[in-house]
mmCIF file of C-alpha atoms and ligand atoms in Angstrom:
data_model
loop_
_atom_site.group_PDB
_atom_site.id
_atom_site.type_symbol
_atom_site.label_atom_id
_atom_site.label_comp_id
_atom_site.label_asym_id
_atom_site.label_seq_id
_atom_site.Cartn_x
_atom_site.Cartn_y
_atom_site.Cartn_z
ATOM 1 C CA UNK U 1 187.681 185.985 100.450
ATOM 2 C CA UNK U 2 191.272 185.024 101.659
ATOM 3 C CA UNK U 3 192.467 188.732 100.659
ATOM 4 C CA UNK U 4 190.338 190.477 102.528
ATOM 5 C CA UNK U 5 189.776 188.301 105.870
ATOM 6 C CA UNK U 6 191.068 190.295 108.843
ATOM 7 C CA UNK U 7 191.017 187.214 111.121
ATOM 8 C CA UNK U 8 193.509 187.664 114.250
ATOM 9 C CA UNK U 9 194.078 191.394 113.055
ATOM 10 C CA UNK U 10 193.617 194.002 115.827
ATOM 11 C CA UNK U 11 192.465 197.053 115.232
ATOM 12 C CA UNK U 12 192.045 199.771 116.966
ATOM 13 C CA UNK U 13 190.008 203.162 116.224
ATOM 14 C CA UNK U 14 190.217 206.409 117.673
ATOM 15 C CA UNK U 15 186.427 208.233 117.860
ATOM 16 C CA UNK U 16 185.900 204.303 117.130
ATOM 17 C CA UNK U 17 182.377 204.744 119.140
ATOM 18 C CA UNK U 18 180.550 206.357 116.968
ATOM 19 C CA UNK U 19 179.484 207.575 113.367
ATOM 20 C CA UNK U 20 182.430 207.014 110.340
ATOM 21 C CA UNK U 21 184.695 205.431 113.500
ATOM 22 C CA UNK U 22 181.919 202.906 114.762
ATOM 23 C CA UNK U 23 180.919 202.041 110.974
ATOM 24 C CA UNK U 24 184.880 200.873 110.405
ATOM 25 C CA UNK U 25 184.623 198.988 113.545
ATOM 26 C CA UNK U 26 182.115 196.559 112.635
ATOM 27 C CA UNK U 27 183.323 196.102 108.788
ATOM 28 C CA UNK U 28 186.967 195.261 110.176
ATOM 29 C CA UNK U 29 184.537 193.094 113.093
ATOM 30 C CA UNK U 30 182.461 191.502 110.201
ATOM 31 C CA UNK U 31 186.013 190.976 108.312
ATOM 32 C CA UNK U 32 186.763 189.271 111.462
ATOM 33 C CA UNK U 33 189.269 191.307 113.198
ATOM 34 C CA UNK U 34 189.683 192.224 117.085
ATOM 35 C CA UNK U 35 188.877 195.863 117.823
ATOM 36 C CA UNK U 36 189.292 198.379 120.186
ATOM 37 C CA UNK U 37 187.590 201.429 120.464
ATOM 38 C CA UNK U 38 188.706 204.571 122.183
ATOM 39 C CA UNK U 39 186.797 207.666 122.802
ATOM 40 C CA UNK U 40 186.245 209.951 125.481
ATOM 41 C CA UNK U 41 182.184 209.130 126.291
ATOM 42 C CA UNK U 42 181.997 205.412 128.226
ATOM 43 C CA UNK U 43 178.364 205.140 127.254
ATOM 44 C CA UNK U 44 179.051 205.693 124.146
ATOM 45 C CA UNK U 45 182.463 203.488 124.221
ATOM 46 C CA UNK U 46 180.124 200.233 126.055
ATOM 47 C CA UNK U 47 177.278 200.734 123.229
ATOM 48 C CA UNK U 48 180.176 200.394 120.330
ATOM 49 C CA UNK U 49 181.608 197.389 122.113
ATOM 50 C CA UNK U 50 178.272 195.523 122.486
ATOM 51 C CA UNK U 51 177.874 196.699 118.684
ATOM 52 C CA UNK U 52 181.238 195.152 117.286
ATOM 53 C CA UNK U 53 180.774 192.268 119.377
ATOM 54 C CA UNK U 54 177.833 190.850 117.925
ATOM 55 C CA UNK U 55 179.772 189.859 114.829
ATOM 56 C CA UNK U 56 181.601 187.187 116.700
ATOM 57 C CA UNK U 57 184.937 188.930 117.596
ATOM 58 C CA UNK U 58 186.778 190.285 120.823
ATOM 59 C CA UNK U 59 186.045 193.904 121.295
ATOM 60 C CA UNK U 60 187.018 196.335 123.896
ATOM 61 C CA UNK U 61 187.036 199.765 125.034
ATOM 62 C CA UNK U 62 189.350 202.589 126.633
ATOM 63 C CA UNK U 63 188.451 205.744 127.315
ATOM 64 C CA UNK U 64 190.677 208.645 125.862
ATOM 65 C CA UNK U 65 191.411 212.376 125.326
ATOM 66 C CA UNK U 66 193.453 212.147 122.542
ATOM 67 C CA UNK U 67 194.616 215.363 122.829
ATOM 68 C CA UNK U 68 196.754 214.329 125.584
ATOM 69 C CA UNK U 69 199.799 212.886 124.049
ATOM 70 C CA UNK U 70 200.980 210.750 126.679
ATOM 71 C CA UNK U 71 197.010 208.819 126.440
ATOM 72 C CA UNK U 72 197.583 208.315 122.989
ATOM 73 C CA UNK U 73 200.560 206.438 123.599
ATOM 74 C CA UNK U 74 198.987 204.734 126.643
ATOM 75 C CA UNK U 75 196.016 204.060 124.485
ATOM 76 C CA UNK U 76 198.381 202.000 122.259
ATOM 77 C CA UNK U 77 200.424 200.170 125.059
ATOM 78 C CA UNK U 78 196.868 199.263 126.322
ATOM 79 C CA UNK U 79 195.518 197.391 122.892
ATOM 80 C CA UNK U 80 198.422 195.572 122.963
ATOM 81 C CA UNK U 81 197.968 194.787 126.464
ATOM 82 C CA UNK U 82 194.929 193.649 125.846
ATOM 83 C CA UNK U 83 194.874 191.845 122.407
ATOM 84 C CA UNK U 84 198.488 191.005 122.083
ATOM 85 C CA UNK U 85 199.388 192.923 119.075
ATOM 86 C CA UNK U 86 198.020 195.955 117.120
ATOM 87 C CA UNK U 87 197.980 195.395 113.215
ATOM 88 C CA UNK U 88 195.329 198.102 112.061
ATOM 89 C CA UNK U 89 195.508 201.775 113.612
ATOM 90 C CA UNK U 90 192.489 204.132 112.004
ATOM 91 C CA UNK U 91 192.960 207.738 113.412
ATOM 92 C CA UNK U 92 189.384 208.865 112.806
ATOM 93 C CA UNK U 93 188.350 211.018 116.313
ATOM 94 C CA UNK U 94 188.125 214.315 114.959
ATOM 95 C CA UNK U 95 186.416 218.205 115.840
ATOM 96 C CA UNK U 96 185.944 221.177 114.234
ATOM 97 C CA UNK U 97 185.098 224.670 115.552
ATOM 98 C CA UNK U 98 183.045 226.259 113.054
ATOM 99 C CA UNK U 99 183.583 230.221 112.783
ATOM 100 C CA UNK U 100 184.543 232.782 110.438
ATOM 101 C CA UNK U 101 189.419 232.519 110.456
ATOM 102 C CA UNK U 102 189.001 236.186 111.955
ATOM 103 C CA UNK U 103 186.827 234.906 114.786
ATOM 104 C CA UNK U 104 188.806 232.032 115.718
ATOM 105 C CA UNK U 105 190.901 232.432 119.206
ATOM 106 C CA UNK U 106 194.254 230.687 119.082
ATOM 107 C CA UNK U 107 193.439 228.018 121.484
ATOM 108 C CA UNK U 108 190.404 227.397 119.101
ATOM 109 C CA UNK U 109 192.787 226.410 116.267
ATOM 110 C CA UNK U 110 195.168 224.925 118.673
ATOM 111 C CA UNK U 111 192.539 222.568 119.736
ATOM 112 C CA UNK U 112 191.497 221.443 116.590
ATOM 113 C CA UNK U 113 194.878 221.126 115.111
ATOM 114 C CA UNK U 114 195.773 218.496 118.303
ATOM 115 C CA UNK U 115 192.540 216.735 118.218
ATOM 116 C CA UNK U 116 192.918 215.920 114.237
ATOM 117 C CA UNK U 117 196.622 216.232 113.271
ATOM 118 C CA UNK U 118 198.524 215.666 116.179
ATOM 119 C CA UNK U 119 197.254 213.083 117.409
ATOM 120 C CA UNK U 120 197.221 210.930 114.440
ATOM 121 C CA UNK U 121 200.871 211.702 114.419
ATOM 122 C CA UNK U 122 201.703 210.919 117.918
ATOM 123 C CA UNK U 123 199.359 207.861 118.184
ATOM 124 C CA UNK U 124 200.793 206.162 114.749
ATOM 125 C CA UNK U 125 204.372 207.122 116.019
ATOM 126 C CA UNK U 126 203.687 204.572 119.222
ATOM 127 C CA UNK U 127 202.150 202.255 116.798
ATOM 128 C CA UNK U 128 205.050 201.907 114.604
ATOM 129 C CA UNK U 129 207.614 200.244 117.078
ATOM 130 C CA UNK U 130 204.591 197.180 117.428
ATOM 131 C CA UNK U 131 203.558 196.752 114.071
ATOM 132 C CA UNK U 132 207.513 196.086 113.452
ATOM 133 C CA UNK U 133 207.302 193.389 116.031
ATOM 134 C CA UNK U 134 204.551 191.751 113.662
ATOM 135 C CA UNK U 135 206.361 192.848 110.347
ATOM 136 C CA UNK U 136 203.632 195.114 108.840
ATOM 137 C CA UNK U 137 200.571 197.316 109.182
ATOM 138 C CA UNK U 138 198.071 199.103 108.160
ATOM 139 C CA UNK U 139 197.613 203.092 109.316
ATOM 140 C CA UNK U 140 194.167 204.502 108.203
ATOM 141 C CA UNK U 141 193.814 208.167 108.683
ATOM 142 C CA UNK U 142 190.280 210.110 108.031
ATOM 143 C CA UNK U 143 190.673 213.268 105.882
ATOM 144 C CA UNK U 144 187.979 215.421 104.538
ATOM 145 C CA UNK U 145 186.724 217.002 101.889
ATOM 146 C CA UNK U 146 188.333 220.149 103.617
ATOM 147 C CA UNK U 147 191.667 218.101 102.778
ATOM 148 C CA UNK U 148 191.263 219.462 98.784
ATOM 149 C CA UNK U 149 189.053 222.096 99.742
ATOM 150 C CA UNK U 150 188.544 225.433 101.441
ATOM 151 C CA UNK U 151 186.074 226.451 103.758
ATOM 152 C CA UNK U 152 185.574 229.769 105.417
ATOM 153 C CA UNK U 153 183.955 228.789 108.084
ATOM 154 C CA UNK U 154 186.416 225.799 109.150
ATOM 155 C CA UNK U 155 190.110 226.784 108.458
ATOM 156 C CA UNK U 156 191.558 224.943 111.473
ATOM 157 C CA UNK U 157 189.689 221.910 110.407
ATOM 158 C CA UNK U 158 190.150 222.378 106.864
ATOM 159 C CA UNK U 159 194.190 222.705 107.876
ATOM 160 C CA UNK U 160 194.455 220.075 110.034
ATOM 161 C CA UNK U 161 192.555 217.869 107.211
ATOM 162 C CA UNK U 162 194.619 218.970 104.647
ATOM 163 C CA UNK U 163 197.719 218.530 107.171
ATOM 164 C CA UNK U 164 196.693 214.672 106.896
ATOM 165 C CA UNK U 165 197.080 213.967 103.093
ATOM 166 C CA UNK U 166 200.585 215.135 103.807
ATOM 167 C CA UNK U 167 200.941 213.322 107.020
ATOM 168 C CA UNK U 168 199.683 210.153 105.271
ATOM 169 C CA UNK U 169 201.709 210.069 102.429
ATOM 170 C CA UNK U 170 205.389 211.219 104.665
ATOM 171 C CA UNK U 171 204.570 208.213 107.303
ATOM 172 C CA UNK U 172 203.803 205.675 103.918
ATOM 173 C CA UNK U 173 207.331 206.750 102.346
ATOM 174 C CA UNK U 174 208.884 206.165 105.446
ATOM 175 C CA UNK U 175 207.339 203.069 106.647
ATOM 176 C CA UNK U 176 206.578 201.350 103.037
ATOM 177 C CA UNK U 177 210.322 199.070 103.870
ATOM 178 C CA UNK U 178 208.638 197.957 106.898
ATOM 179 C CA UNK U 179 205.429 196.395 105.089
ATOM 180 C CA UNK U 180 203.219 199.306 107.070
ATOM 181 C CA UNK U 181 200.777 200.760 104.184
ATOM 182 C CA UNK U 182 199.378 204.388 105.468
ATOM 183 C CA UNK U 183 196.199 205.811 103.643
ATOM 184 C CA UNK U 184 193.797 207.686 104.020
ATOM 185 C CA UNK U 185 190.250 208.319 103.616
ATOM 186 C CA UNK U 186 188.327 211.087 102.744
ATOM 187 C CA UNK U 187 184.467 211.022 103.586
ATOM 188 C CA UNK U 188 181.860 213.245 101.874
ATOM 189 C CA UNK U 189 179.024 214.418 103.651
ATOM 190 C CA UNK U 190 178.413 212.179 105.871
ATOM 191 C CA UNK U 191 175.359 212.409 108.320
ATOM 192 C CA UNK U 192 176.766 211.569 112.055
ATOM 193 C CA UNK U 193 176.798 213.784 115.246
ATOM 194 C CA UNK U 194 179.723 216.068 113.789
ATOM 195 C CA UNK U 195 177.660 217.098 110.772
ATOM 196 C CA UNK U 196 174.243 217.609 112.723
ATOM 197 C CA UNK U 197 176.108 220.215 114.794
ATOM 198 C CA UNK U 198 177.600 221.627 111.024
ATOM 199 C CA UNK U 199 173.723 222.028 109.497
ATOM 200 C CA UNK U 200 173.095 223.374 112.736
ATOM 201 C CA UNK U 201 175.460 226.340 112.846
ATOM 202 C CA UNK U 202 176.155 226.854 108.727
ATOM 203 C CA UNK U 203 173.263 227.834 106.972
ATOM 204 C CA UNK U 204 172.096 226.245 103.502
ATOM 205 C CA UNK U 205 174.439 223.436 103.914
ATOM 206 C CA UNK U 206 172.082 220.720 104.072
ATOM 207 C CA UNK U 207 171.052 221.855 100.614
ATOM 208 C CA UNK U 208 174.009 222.937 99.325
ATOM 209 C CA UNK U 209 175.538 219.114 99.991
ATOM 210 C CA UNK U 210 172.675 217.897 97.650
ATOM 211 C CA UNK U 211 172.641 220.260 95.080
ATOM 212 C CA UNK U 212 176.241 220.010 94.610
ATOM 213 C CA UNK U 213 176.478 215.905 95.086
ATOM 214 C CA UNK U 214 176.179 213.431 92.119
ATOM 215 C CA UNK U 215 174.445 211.013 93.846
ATOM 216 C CA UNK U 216 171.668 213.541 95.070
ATOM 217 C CA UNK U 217 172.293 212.319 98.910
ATOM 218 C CA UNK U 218 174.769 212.576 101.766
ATOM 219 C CA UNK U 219 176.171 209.628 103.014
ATOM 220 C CA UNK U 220 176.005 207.218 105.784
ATOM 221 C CA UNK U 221 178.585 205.835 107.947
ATOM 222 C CA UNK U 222 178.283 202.280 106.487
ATOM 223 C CA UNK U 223 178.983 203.777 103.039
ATOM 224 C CA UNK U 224 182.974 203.318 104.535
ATOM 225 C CA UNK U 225 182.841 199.398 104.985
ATOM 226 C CA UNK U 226 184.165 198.229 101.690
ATOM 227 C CA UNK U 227 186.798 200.600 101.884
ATOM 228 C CA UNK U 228 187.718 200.361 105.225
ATOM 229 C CA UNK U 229 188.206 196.320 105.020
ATOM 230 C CA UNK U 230 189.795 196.877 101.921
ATOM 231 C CA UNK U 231 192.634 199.753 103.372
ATOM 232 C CA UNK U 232 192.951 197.324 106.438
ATOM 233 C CA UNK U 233 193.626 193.933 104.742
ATOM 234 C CA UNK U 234 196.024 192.136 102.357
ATOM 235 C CA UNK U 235 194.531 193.779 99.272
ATOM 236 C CA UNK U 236 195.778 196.668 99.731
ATOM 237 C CA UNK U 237 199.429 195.739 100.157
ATOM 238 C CA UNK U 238 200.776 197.475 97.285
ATOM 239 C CA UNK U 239 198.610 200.554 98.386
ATOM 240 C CA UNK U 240 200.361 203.794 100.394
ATOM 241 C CA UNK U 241 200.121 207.173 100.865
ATOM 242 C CA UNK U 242 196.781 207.079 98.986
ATOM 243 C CA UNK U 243 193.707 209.597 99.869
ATOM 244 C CA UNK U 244 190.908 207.927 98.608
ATOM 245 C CA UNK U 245 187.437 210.127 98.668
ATOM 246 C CA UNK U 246 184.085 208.185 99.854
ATOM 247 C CA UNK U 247 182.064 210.972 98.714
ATOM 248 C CA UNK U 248 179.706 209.920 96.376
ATOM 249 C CA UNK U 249 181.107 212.166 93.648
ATOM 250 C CA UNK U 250 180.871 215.272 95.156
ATOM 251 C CA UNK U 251 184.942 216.442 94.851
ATOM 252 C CA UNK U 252 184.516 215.680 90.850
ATOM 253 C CA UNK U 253 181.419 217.568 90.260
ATOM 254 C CA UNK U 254 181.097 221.040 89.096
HETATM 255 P P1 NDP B 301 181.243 211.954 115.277
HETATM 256 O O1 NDP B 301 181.042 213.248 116.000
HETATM 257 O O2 NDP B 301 180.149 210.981 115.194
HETATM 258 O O3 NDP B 301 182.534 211.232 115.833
HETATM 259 C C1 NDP B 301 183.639 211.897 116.331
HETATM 260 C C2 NDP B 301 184.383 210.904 117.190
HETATM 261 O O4 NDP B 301 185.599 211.476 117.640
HETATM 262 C C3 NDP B 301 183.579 210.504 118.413
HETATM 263 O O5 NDP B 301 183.680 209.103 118.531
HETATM 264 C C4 NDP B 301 184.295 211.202 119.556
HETATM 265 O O6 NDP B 301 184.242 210.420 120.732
HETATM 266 C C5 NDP B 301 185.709 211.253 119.027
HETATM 267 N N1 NDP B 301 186.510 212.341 119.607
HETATM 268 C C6 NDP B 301 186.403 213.660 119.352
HETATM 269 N N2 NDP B 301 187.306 214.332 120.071
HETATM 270 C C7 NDP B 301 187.982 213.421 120.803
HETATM 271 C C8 NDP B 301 189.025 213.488 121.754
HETATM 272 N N3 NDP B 301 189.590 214.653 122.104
HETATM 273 N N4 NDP B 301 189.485 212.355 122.310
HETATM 274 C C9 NDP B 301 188.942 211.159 121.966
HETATM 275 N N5 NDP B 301 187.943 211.019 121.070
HETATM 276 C C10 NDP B 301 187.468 212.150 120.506
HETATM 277 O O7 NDP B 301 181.718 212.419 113.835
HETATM 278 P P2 NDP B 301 182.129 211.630 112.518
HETATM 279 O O8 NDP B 301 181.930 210.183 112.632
HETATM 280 O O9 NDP B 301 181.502 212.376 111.425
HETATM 281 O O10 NDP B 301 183.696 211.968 112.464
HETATM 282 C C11 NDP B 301 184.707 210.985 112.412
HETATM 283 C C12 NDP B 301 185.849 211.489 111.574
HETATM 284 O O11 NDP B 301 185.396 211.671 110.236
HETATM 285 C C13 NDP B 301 186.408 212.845 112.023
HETATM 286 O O12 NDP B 301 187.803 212.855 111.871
HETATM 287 C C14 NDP B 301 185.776 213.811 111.041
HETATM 288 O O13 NDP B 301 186.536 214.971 110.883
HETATM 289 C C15 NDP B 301 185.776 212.961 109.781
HETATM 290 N N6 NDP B 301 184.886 213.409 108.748
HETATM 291 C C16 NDP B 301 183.520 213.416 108.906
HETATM 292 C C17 NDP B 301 182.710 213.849 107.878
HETATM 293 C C18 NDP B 301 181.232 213.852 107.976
HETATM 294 O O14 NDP B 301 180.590 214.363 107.030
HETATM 295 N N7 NDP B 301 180.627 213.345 109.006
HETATM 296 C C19 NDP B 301 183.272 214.330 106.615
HETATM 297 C C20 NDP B 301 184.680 214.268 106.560
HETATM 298 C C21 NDP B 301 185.463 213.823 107.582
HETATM 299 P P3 NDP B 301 183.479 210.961 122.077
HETATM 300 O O15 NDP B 301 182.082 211.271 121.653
HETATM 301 O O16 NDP B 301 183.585 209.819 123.023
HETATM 302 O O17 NDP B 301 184.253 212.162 122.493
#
């Protein structure tokens, strides 16, 4: 469909090569758009490119810290190095240090607050002056549950995720007159590397995530295509500042 075909769109995703960040890659790919992906691990980064590729589009890789402002702004001159233009940023790389608040040293929180908040920030600040050259764009930045609830083992994550709704809907008030929609998405329980490491190191939570979901399941990466494809393409044009949960249920259920 004409509304949501993403040919000659580039995109490019942060944490793009792997779990939630690889599954966007290849629905934007299988939309037809251009991708790059930027993470820190180049095995990783070459396995997502080979990945995204086999749907028939250019793909590419860079490897980043995005905690390191000056590399997320480098990451961005880069993709537009390479592809020409940059139409679809999704700010998806993300960490969490999971401890009781008391526990947590400041560097801790520090760490987790660049690697989620402030880079999404500083990386859709560099974007902005290129998706003006193209007249429009779409920012895409990955939330949480942790961005409507608490958690007491995760308050820097659960602040930084909450620190995104607000992010998202501040850059979509002051961007909607340039044609750039910014939304965000808010996964469930998703099973990738992040949340083996979380059922790891919190226990009951494997259970707890069924008992408390609808849909009796967590969820899989791929359960972000349709949304992803549609927050990166022209149906969503009249969409901004939105948080949209991909949670099977689970923030509505009591
Ligand atoms: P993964 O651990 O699979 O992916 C995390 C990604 O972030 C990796 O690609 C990693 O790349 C990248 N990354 C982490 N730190 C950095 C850094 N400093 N610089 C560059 N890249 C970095 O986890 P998910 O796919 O689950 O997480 C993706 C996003 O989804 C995160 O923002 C997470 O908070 C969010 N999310 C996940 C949920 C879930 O249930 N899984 C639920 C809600 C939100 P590399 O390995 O190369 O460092």
């Amino acid at each position: 469909m004409r509304l949501f075909d993403l040919s000659g769109r580039v995109a490019l995703i942060t944490g793009g090569n792997g779990g939630i960040g690889l599954a966007f890659g290849t629905a934007m790919a299988e939309a037809g758009a251009q991708v790059m992906v930027a993470g820190r691990n180049p095995n990783k980064n070459g396995e997502a490119v080979k990945k995204i590729k086999s749907f028939g589009v250019e793909a590419d890789s860079l490897i980043v810290d995005i905690t390191d402002p000056e590399a997320c702004r480098a990451m961005v001159n880069d993709t537009v190095k390479r592809f020409g233009r940059l139409d679809i940023l999704v700010n998806n790389a993300g960490t969490a240090v999971r401890k009781q608040p008391q526990d947590i040293s400041l560097d801790e929180f520090r760490m987790v607050i660049e690697t989620n908040l402030t880079s999404a920030f500083v990386t859709s600040q560099a974007a902005y002056p290129e998706m003006l050259k193209t007249k429009g764009g779409k920012i895409i930045n990955i939330g949480s549950m942790m961005s409507l609830f608490g958690a007491a083992f995760s308050s820097p994550y659960a602040s930084s995720k909450g620190g995104i709704v607000q992010l998202t809907k501040s850059l979509a008030c002051a961007w909607a007159k340039d044609n750039i929609q910014c939304n965000a998405v808010l996964p469930g329980w998703i099973d990738t590397e992040l949340t083996q490491q979380a059922r790891e190191q919190v226990p009951g939570l494997h259970e707890r995530v069924l008992s408390r979901s609808p849909t009796g399941r967590w969820g899989v990466p791929d359960d972000h295509a349709g949304t992803a494809v549609f927050l990166a393409s022209a149906a969503s044009d009249f969409v901004t500042g939105a948080s949209i949960p991909v949670d099977g249920g689970y923030s509505v259920f009591i």
